[in-house]
Tab-separated table of C-alpha atoms and ligand atoms in Angstrom:
chain	number	residue	atom	x	y	z
A	1	MET	CA	196.517	146.331	-115.062
A	2	GLN	CA	193.768	144.056	-116.341
A	3	GLU	CA	195.181	141.148	-118.351
A	4	PRO	CA	193.264	138.919	-120.797
A	5	ALA	CA	191.009	136.366	-119.093
A	6	LEU	CA	192.161	132.770	-118.800
A	7	LEU	CA	189.928	130.900	-121.219
A	8	ASP	CA	190.592	127.373	-122.388
A	9	ALA	CA	189.929	125.921	-125.827
A	10	HIS	CA	186.601	124.480	-124.586
A	11	GLY	CA	185.197	127.816	-123.473
A	12	ARG	CA	185.815	127.314	-119.761
A	13	LYS	CA	186.897	130.358	-117.790
A	14	ILE	CA	189.487	129.774	-115.086
A	15	THR	CA	188.649	131.627	-111.894
A	16	TYR	CA	190.061	129.389	-109.160
A	17	MET	CA	193.613	128.333	-108.316
A	18	ARG	CA	194.872	125.828	-105.764
A	19	VAL	CA	198.308	126.851	-104.576
A	20	SER	CA	200.480	124.215	-102.946
A	21	LEU	CA	203.040	125.614	-100.508
A	22	THR	CA	204.913	122.363	-99.982
A	23	ASP	CA	204.647	118.688	-100.778
A	24	ARG	CA	205.804	117.837	-97.262
A	25	CYS	CA	203.335	116.564	-94.751
A	26	ASN	CA	203.308	115.485	-91.131
A	27	PHE	CA	200.693	112.821	-92.003
A	28	ARG	CA	200.924	109.810	-94.278
A	29	CYS	CA	197.297	109.285	-95.269
A	30	VAL	CA	197.115	105.883	-96.898
A	31	TYR	CA	195.391	107.150	-100.060
A	32	CYS	CA	197.762	110.082	-100.497
A	33	MET	CA	201.376	109.377	-99.500
A	34	PRO	CA	203.673	106.390	-99.033
A	35	GLU	CA	204.442	105.540	-95.423
A	36	GLU	CA	208.146	106.241	-95.832
A	37	GLY	CA	207.394	109.736	-97.126
A	38	GLU	CA	209.038	111.117	-100.192
A	39	PRO	CA	212.554	112.001	-101.280
A	40	HIS	CA	213.666	115.306	-99.840
A	41	ILE	CA	213.381	118.235	-102.229
A	42	PRO	CA	216.039	120.907	-101.626
A	43	HIS	CA	214.487	124.133	-100.381
A	44	GLU	CA	215.793	126.130	-103.336
A	45	GLU	CA	213.760	123.950	-105.709
A	46	ILE	CA	210.555	125.111	-104.038
A	47	LEU	CA	209.108	128.427	-105.156
A	48	SER	CA	209.711	131.186	-102.632
A	49	PHE	CA	206.697	133.008	-101.226
A	50	GLU	CA	207.642	135.955	-103.433
A	51	GLU	CA	207.578	133.741	-106.517
A	52	LEU	CA	204.274	132.137	-105.539
A	53	LEU	CA	202.757	135.552	-104.873
A	54	ARG	CA	203.949	136.841	-108.209
A	55	VAL	CA	202.142	134.031	-110.030
A	56	CYS	CA	199.040	134.638	-107.899
A	57	ARG	CA	199.142	138.379	-108.600
A	58	VAL	CA	199.368	137.801	-112.346
A	59	ALA	CA	196.661	135.122	-112.120
A	60	ALA	CA	194.399	137.538	-110.237
A	61	GLU	CA	194.953	140.121	-112.977
A	62	MET	CA	193.711	137.468	-115.407
A	63	GLY	CA	190.496	136.887	-113.509
A	64	ILE	CA	191.397	134.223	-110.968
A	65	SER	CA	189.641	135.569	-107.903
A	66	ARG	CA	189.573	132.568	-105.577
A	67	PHE	CA	192.583	130.803	-104.149
A	68	LYS	CA	192.927	127.714	-101.991
A	69	VAL	CA	196.183	127.291	-100.105
A	70	THR	CA	197.093	123.624	-99.907
A	71	GLY	CA	200.003	121.211	-99.668
A	72	GLY	CA	201.237	118.586	-98.592
A	73	GLU	CA	200.380	120.171	-95.313
A	74	PRO	CA	200.477	123.938	-95.893
A	75	LEU	CA	200.960	124.703	-92.197
A	76	CYS	CA	204.198	122.672	-92.256
A	77	ARG	CA	205.755	125.532	-94.203
A	78	LYS	CA	206.970	128.313	-91.949
A	79	GLY	CA	205.334	131.594	-92.923
A	80	ALA	CA	202.193	130.012	-94.412
A	81	VAL	CA	199.818	132.334	-92.563
A	82	ASP	CA	201.747	135.416	-93.578
A	83	PHE	CA	201.592	134.144	-97.162
A	84	ILE	CA	197.795	133.902	-96.862
A	85	ARG	CA	197.640	137.442	-95.482
A	86	ARG	CA	199.617	138.767	-98.445
A	87	LEU	CA	197.631	136.703	-100.930
A	88	LYS	CA	194.384	138.097	-99.543
A	89	GLN	CA	195.640	141.643	-100.066
A	90	LEU	CA	196.370	141.210	-103.785
A	91	PRO	CA	194.055	143.252	-106.015
A	92	GLY	CA	191.336	141.065	-107.526
A	93	VAL	CA	191.490	138.367	-104.878
A	94	ALA	CA	187.979	137.829	-103.544
A	95	GLN	CA	188.410	134.641	-101.565
A	96	THR	CA	191.315	132.892	-99.891
A	97	THR	CA	190.837	129.608	-98.085
A	98	ILE	CA	193.105	126.898	-96.752
A	99	THR	CA	192.893	123.123	-96.589
A	100	THR	CA	194.744	121.463	-93.729
A	101	ASN	CA	194.871	118.279	-91.731
A	102	GLY	CA	194.408	120.442	-88.646
A	103	ALA	CA	197.275	119.019	-86.591
A	104	LEU	CA	199.162	122.333	-86.564
A	105	LEU	CA	196.132	124.580	-86.789
A	106	ALA	CA	195.529	125.537	-83.141
A	107	PRO	CA	198.266	128.190	-82.744
A	108	TYR	CA	197.265	129.873	-86.011
A	109	VAL	CA	193.495	130.117	-85.623
A	110	ASP	CA	193.401	133.588	-84.086
A	111	GLU	CA	195.795	134.968	-86.694
A	112	LEU	CA	193.828	133.371	-89.527
A	113	ALA	CA	190.652	134.918	-88.130
A	114	ALA	CA	192.358	138.300	-87.779
A	115	ILE	CA	193.490	138.335	-91.414
A	116	GLY	CA	189.985	137.322	-92.487
A	117	VAL	CA	190.642	133.931	-94.071
A	118	ASP	CA	187.454	132.981	-95.920
A	119	GLY	CA	187.328	129.353	-94.895
A	120	ILE	CA	189.233	126.443	-93.437
A	121	ASN	CA	188.784	122.914	-94.770
A	122	VAL	CA	189.940	120.276	-92.341
A	123	SER	CA	190.584	116.746	-93.545
A	124	LEU	CA	189.084	114.535	-90.870
A	125	ASP	CA	188.408	110.962	-91.905
A	126	SER	CA	187.298	109.523	-88.575
A	127	LEU	CA	186.464	110.429	-85.000
A	128	SER	CA	187.748	107.086	-83.796
A	129	GLN	CA	191.319	107.720	-82.682
A	130	ASP	CA	192.350	104.217	-83.766
A	131	HIS	CA	190.853	104.504	-87.223
A	132	TYR	CA	192.211	108.041	-87.588
A	133	ASN	CA	195.697	106.764	-86.756
A	134	ASN	CA	195.317	103.880	-89.200
A	135	ILE	CA	194.409	106.224	-92.025
A	136	THR	CA	196.767	109.098	-91.286
A	137	ARG	CA	199.609	106.899	-90.011
A	138	ALA	CA	200.445	109.796	-87.718
A	139	ARG	CA	200.159	109.882	-83.979
A	140	ILE	CA	198.154	113.066	-83.664
A	141	PRO	CA	195.522	113.135	-80.918
A	142	LEU	CA	192.122	114.209	-82.208
A	143	GLY	CA	192.100	116.306	-79.050
A	144	LYS	CA	194.535	118.579	-80.860
A	145	VAL	CA	192.499	118.944	-84.055
A	146	LEU	CA	188.902	119.236	-82.827
A	147	PRO	CA	189.386	122.199	-80.445
A	148	ALA	CA	191.193	124.124	-83.205
A	149	MET	CA	188.222	123.592	-85.520
A	150	ALA	CA	185.788	124.695	-82.819
A	151	ARG	CA	187.805	127.810	-82.129
A	152	ALA	CA	187.880	128.682	-85.819
A	153	ARG	CA	184.105	128.240	-86.025
A	154	ASP	CA	183.599	130.355	-82.893
A	155	LYS	CA	185.739	133.074	-84.442
A	156	GLY	CA	183.295	133.167	-87.358
A	157	ILE	CA	185.378	131.221	-89.897
A	158	LEU	CA	183.514	128.872	-92.244
A	159	VAL	CA	184.782	125.402	-91.337
A	160	LYS	CA	184.346	122.450	-93.644
A	161	ILE	CA	185.226	118.847	-92.922
A	162	ASN	CA	186.628	116.834	-95.817
A	163	VAL	CA	186.196	113.084	-95.592
A	164	VAL	CA	187.510	110.483	-98.015
A	165	PRO	CA	185.350	107.418	-97.302
A	166	LEU	CA	187.361	104.214	-97.565
A	167	LYS	CA	186.055	100.685	-97.409
A	168	ASP	CA	187.402	98.838	-94.358
A	169	TYR	CA	188.938	102.006	-92.897
A	170	ASN	CA	186.274	104.547	-91.983
A	171	GLU	CA	183.043	103.351	-93.578
A	172	SER	CA	181.568	102.485	-90.188
A	173	ASP	CA	182.557	105.900	-88.806
A	174	LEU	CA	180.576	107.950	-91.292
A	175	PRO	CA	177.312	108.238	-89.279
A	176	GLU	CA	179.255	109.552	-86.281
A	177	LEU	CA	181.136	112.040	-88.472
A	178	ILE	CA	177.917	113.287	-90.058
A	179	ASN	CA	176.257	113.668	-86.668
A	180	PHE	CA	179.306	115.476	-85.311
A	181	ALA	CA	179.495	117.858	-88.254
A	182	LEU	CA	175.812	118.735	-88.288
A	183	THR	CA	175.454	119.181	-84.552
A	184	SER	CA	178.633	121.299	-84.436
A	185	GLY	CA	177.669	123.647	-87.263
A	186	TYR	CA	180.289	122.435	-89.727
A	187	HIS	CA	179.832	121.694	-93.399
A	188	ILE	CA	180.840	118.163	-94.301
A	189	ARG	CA	182.044	117.051	-97.724
A	190	PHE	CA	182.532	113.490	-98.871
A	191	ILE	CA	185.310	113.323	-101.434
A	192	GLU	CA	185.136	110.317	-103.675
A	193	LEU	CA	188.412	108.424	-103.687
A	194	MET	CA	190.303	109.266	-106.858
A	195	PRO	CA	192.430	106.621	-108.543
A	196	VAL	CA	195.580	108.694	-108.637
A	197	GLY	CA	198.815	107.885	-106.875
A	198	ARG	CA	198.153	105.852	-103.711
A	199	GLY	CA	194.410	106.191	-104.239
A	200	LYS	CA	194.638	103.342	-106.749
A	201	LEU	CA	195.421	100.895	-103.949
A	202	TYR	CA	192.161	101.403	-102.007
A	203	GLU	CA	188.454	101.055	-102.441
A	204	GLY	CA	186.112	103.943	-101.801
A	205	VAL	CA	182.513	103.868	-100.566
A	206	PRO	CA	179.836	104.634	-103.185
A	207	GLN	CA	178.463	108.131	-102.664
A	208	ASP	CA	174.865	106.806	-102.961
A	209	ASN	CA	175.447	104.536	-99.942
A	210	ILE	CA	176.541	107.530	-97.898
A	211	ARG	CA	173.532	109.507	-98.972
A	212	GLU	CA	171.238	106.641	-97.919
A	213	MET	CA	173.052	106.463	-94.593
A	214	ILE	CA	172.414	110.152	-93.985
A	215	GLU	CA	168.778	110.047	-95.037
A	216	GLU	CA	168.100	107.080	-92.740
A	217	SER	CA	169.220	109.078	-89.716
A	218	PHE	CA	168.450	112.668	-90.642
A	219	GLY	CA	165.607	112.483	-93.138
A	220	PRO	CA	165.612	113.602	-96.767
A	221	LEU	CA	168.389	115.795	-98.061
A	222	ALA	CA	167.231	118.969	-99.788
A	223	PRO	CA	169.372	120.647	-102.471
A	224	LEU	CA	171.066	123.591	-100.809
A	225	GLY	CA	170.292	126.042	-103.607
A	226	ARG	CA	173.446	128.076	-103.014
A	227	VAL	CA	177.094	127.414	-103.632
A	228	ILE	CA	179.436	127.096	-100.663
A	229	GLY	CA	182.934	126.685	-101.982
A	230	ASN	CA	184.336	126.489	-105.437
A	231	GLY	CA	181.882	124.540	-107.461
A	232	PRO	CA	182.294	120.807	-107.640
A	233	ALA	CA	180.396	119.770	-104.502
A	234	GLU	CA	176.737	118.842	-104.822
A	235	CYS	CA	175.405	120.334	-101.599
A	236	PHE	CA	172.371	119.564	-99.485
A	237	SER	CA	170.817	120.956	-96.351
A	238	VAL	CA	169.439	118.856	-93.549
A	239	ALA	CA	166.317	120.111	-91.798
A	240	GLY	CA	167.145	121.635	-88.429
A	241	TYR	CA	170.887	122.107	-88.973
A	242	SER	CA	172.924	125.089	-90.095
A	243	GLY	CA	175.696	122.980	-91.614
A	244	SER	CA	175.413	121.226	-94.963
A	245	VAL	CA	176.364	117.946	-96.561
A	246	GLY	CA	178.181	117.778	-99.865
A	247	PHE	CA	179.447	115.181	-102.271
A	248	ILE	CA	182.441	115.715	-104.489
A	249	SER	CA	182.102	112.889	-106.947
A	250	ALA	CA	184.840	113.484	-109.470
A	251	VAL	CA	184.793	109.876	-110.658
A	252	SER	CA	181.122	108.867	-110.701
A	253	LYS	CA	179.698	112.288	-111.599
A	254	LYS	CA	182.332	113.922	-113.710
A	255	PHE	CA	182.146	117.717	-113.477
A	256	CYS	CA	184.923	118.492	-115.957
A	257	HIS	CA	182.541	120.361	-118.281
A	258	CYS	CA	182.353	123.189	-115.741
A	259	CYS	CA	185.899	122.952	-114.379
A	260	ASN	CA	187.121	126.408	-113.413
A	261	ARG	CA	190.452	125.544	-111.820
A	262	VAL	CA	194.177	125.223	-112.234
A	263	ARG	CA	196.809	124.148	-109.728
A	264	LEU	CA	200.174	125.653	-108.921
A	265	THR	CA	202.561	123.159	-107.337
A	266	SER	CA	205.268	124.174	-104.911
A	267	LEU	CA	207.809	123.349	-107.635
A	268	GLY	CA	206.178	125.902	-109.887
A	269	PHE	CA	204.252	123.653	-112.274
A	270	LEU	CA	200.995	125.191	-113.434
A	271	LYS	CA	198.895	122.031	-113.753
A	272	THR	CA	195.803	122.502	-115.834
A	273	CYS	CA	194.053	119.229	-114.958
A	274	LEU	CA	194.316	117.117	-111.836
A	275	HIS	CA	194.607	113.905	-113.810
A	276	HIS	CA	196.840	114.835	-116.706
A	277	ASN	CA	200.346	116.162	-116.327
A	278	ILE	CA	199.624	118.910	-118.801
A	279	GLY	CA	200.653	122.437	-117.984
A	280	VAL	CA	203.762	124.565	-117.838
A	281	HIS	CA	206.801	124.833	-115.592
A	282	LEU	CA	206.876	128.459	-114.485
A	283	LYS	CA	210.016	128.283	-112.359
A	284	PRO	CA	212.529	128.830	-115.194
A	285	LEU	CA	210.561	131.874	-116.248
A	286	LEU	CA	210.254	133.198	-112.703
A	287	ARG	CA	213.988	132.810	-112.210
A	288	SER	CA	214.924	134.461	-115.489
A	289	LYS	CA	214.548	138.089	-116.395
A	290	ALA	CA	211.126	137.442	-117.910
A	291	GLY	CA	208.589	140.150	-117.221
A	292	ASP	CA	204.925	139.788	-116.321
A	293	ALA	CA	203.878	140.113	-119.970
A	294	GLU	CA	205.775	136.928	-120.771
A	295	LEU	CA	204.289	135.169	-117.756
A	296	VAL	CA	200.819	136.155	-118.946
A	297	GLN	CA	201.447	134.728	-122.419
A	298	VAL	CA	202.813	131.455	-121.063
A	299	MET	CA	199.884	131.042	-118.675
A	300	LEU	CA	197.356	131.846	-121.394
A	301	ALA	CA	198.951	129.291	-123.715
A	302	ALA	CA	198.997	126.615	-120.989
A	303	VAL	CA	195.348	127.157	-120.088
A	304	ARG	CA	194.340	126.983	-123.743
A	305	LYS	CA	195.696	123.419	-123.725
A	306	LYS	CA	193.733	122.397	-120.603
A	307	PRO	CA	192.440	118.875	-121.278
A	308	LEU	CA	188.726	118.500	-121.815
A	309	ALA	CA	188.307	115.938	-119.031
A	310	HIS	CA	189.986	113.535	-116.689
A	311	GLU	CA	190.122	109.864	-117.637
A	312	PHE	CA	189.620	108.248	-114.254
A	313	ALA	CA	187.179	105.701	-115.724
A	314	ARG	CA	189.815	104.442	-118.136
A	315	ALA	CA	192.428	104.618	-115.402
A	316	LEU	CA	190.286	102.422	-113.153
A	317	ARG	CA	190.016	99.822	-115.924
A	318	THR	CA	193.640	99.826	-116.930
A	319	GLY	CA	195.314	100.766	-113.649
A	320	ASP	CA	197.222	103.357	-115.640
A	321	SER	CA	196.493	106.707	-114.082
A	322	GLY	CA	197.965	109.914	-112.719
A	323	ASN	CA	201.546	109.028	-112.066
A	324	PHE	CA	201.944	111.445	-109.185
A	325	LEU	CA	201.186	111.599	-105.511
A	326	MET	CA	198.325	113.771	-104.352
A	327	ASN	CA	200.462	115.555	-101.753
A	328	SER	CA	202.611	116.935	-104.569
A	329	VAL	CA	199.582	118.457	-106.253
A	330	GLY	CA	197.427	119.565	-103.352
A	331	GLY	CA	194.170	117.750	-104.060
B	1	SAM	N1	197.123	118.247	-96.145
B	1	SAM	C1	195.987	119.016	-96.486
B	1	SAM	C2	194.708	118.258	-96.241
B	1	SAM	O1	194.784	117.060	-96.011
B	1	SAM	O2	193.651	118.896	-96.302
B	1	SAM	C3	196.002	119.543	-97.907
B	1	SAM	C4	196.492	118.638	-99.008
B	1	SAM	S1	195.502	117.210	-99.321
B	1	SAM	C5	196.361	116.495	-100.710
B	1	SAM	C6	194.019	117.904	-100.021
B	1	SAM	C7	192.837	116.972	-100.089
B	1	SAM	O3	193.109	115.915	-100.997
B	1	SAM	C8	192.480	116.319	-98.756
B	1	SAM	O4	191.145	116.626	-98.410
B	1	SAM	C9	192.648	114.841	-99.025
B	1	SAM	O5	191.735	114.071	-98.318
B	1	SAM	C10	192.421	114.776	-100.527
B	1	SAM	N2	192.990	113.592	-101.170
B	1	SAM	C11	194.256	113.119	-101.112
B	1	SAM	N3	194.389	111.997	-101.869
B	1	SAM	C12	193.165	111.734	-102.411
B	1	SAM	C13	192.644	110.721	-103.285
B	1	SAM	N4	193.397	109.744	-103.786
B	1	SAM	N5	191.341	110.801	-103.626
B	1	SAM	C14	190.544	111.804	-103.161
B	1	SAM	N6	190.981	112.789	-102.358
B	1	SAM	C15	192.271	112.755	-101.965
B	2	SF4	FE1	199.088	114.930	-95.797
B	2	SF4	FE2	196.747	115.932	-96.622
B	2	SF4	FE3	197.970	113.954	-97.970
B	2	SF4	FE4	196.940	113.417	-95.614
B	2	SF4	S1	195.788	114.098	-97.438
B	2	SF4	S2	199.011	112.803	-96.333
B	2	SF4	S3	197.242	115.279	-94.544
B	2	SF4	S4	198.718	115.984	-97.748
């Protein structure tokens, strides 16, 4: 059944949903999670795969055609790949991708390729093992992550590298990362540090500096002229390479006017803006006798109240910003 499209009060159509399977993670990236981790959430508080899939099915009936599976670390949740397989099979779902830190990826690559996952984003902030350890505060050898990425690429999966450039942590590693990505056929995306949760405690690297760094070594960047991904990245090609370079500059180049996304947390909160805690808790509905028609109405009403824009600029001035940790929302 085709349900009414998800339109907000500002005329934006919602076509993309990030679905967080868990807020748990085997990493403790400095800008994302506290070192000690987070209080344990009882398993029954987390939406079951059936519940998540029900929301995704209804969302797909309302025109959401692209889904990103995220976390915490999505591969920390047992059954994540089977969830992706089932999500991909829902009517109306055109694209299903995953974002992962890559530490647990290797054993799942062949299965992900077999089910036809449309892309894997790997968060990889440095190729220096020391710097990588300092940022992730995990003890994961890069020798575990890099071969998994290469295998995914060789199996024909679109692999993107996500980097959050941080002053004093990985700024000096960026040229090596760019060179690695371009010579390996990956797409690399620089995500501007967002002042939410732990991100407030660190300083990012201006996107223009990174662009200059790339142009010094690789020559001028040319606008890519096609969209790879779900919208917000400004993408460029580099002569002689199949991969691309992108900048996701949510703070310095706000793209809220064309925001097409909502987020579903593992606790069942449909979050309509990354910055604002505005949305609706779907869990009570999912665990009552409510039918799909009610779910549709609640989701429509929540999306209508989607805030016009984030307020990171104000947050940076006042220090008062998103009172949540990124791992609980999924990026
Ligand atoms: N664990 C998976 C991963 O790292 O890809 C998925 C979840 S993670 C929260 C999703 C993305 O959010 C990652 O690319 C991460 O680098 C990014 N992220 C986390 N905190 C951030 C912050 N404060 N500013 C910008 N990006 C952030
Ligand atoms: Fe975990 Fe991803 Fe957050 Fe790093 S960015 S702590 S890998 S959820």
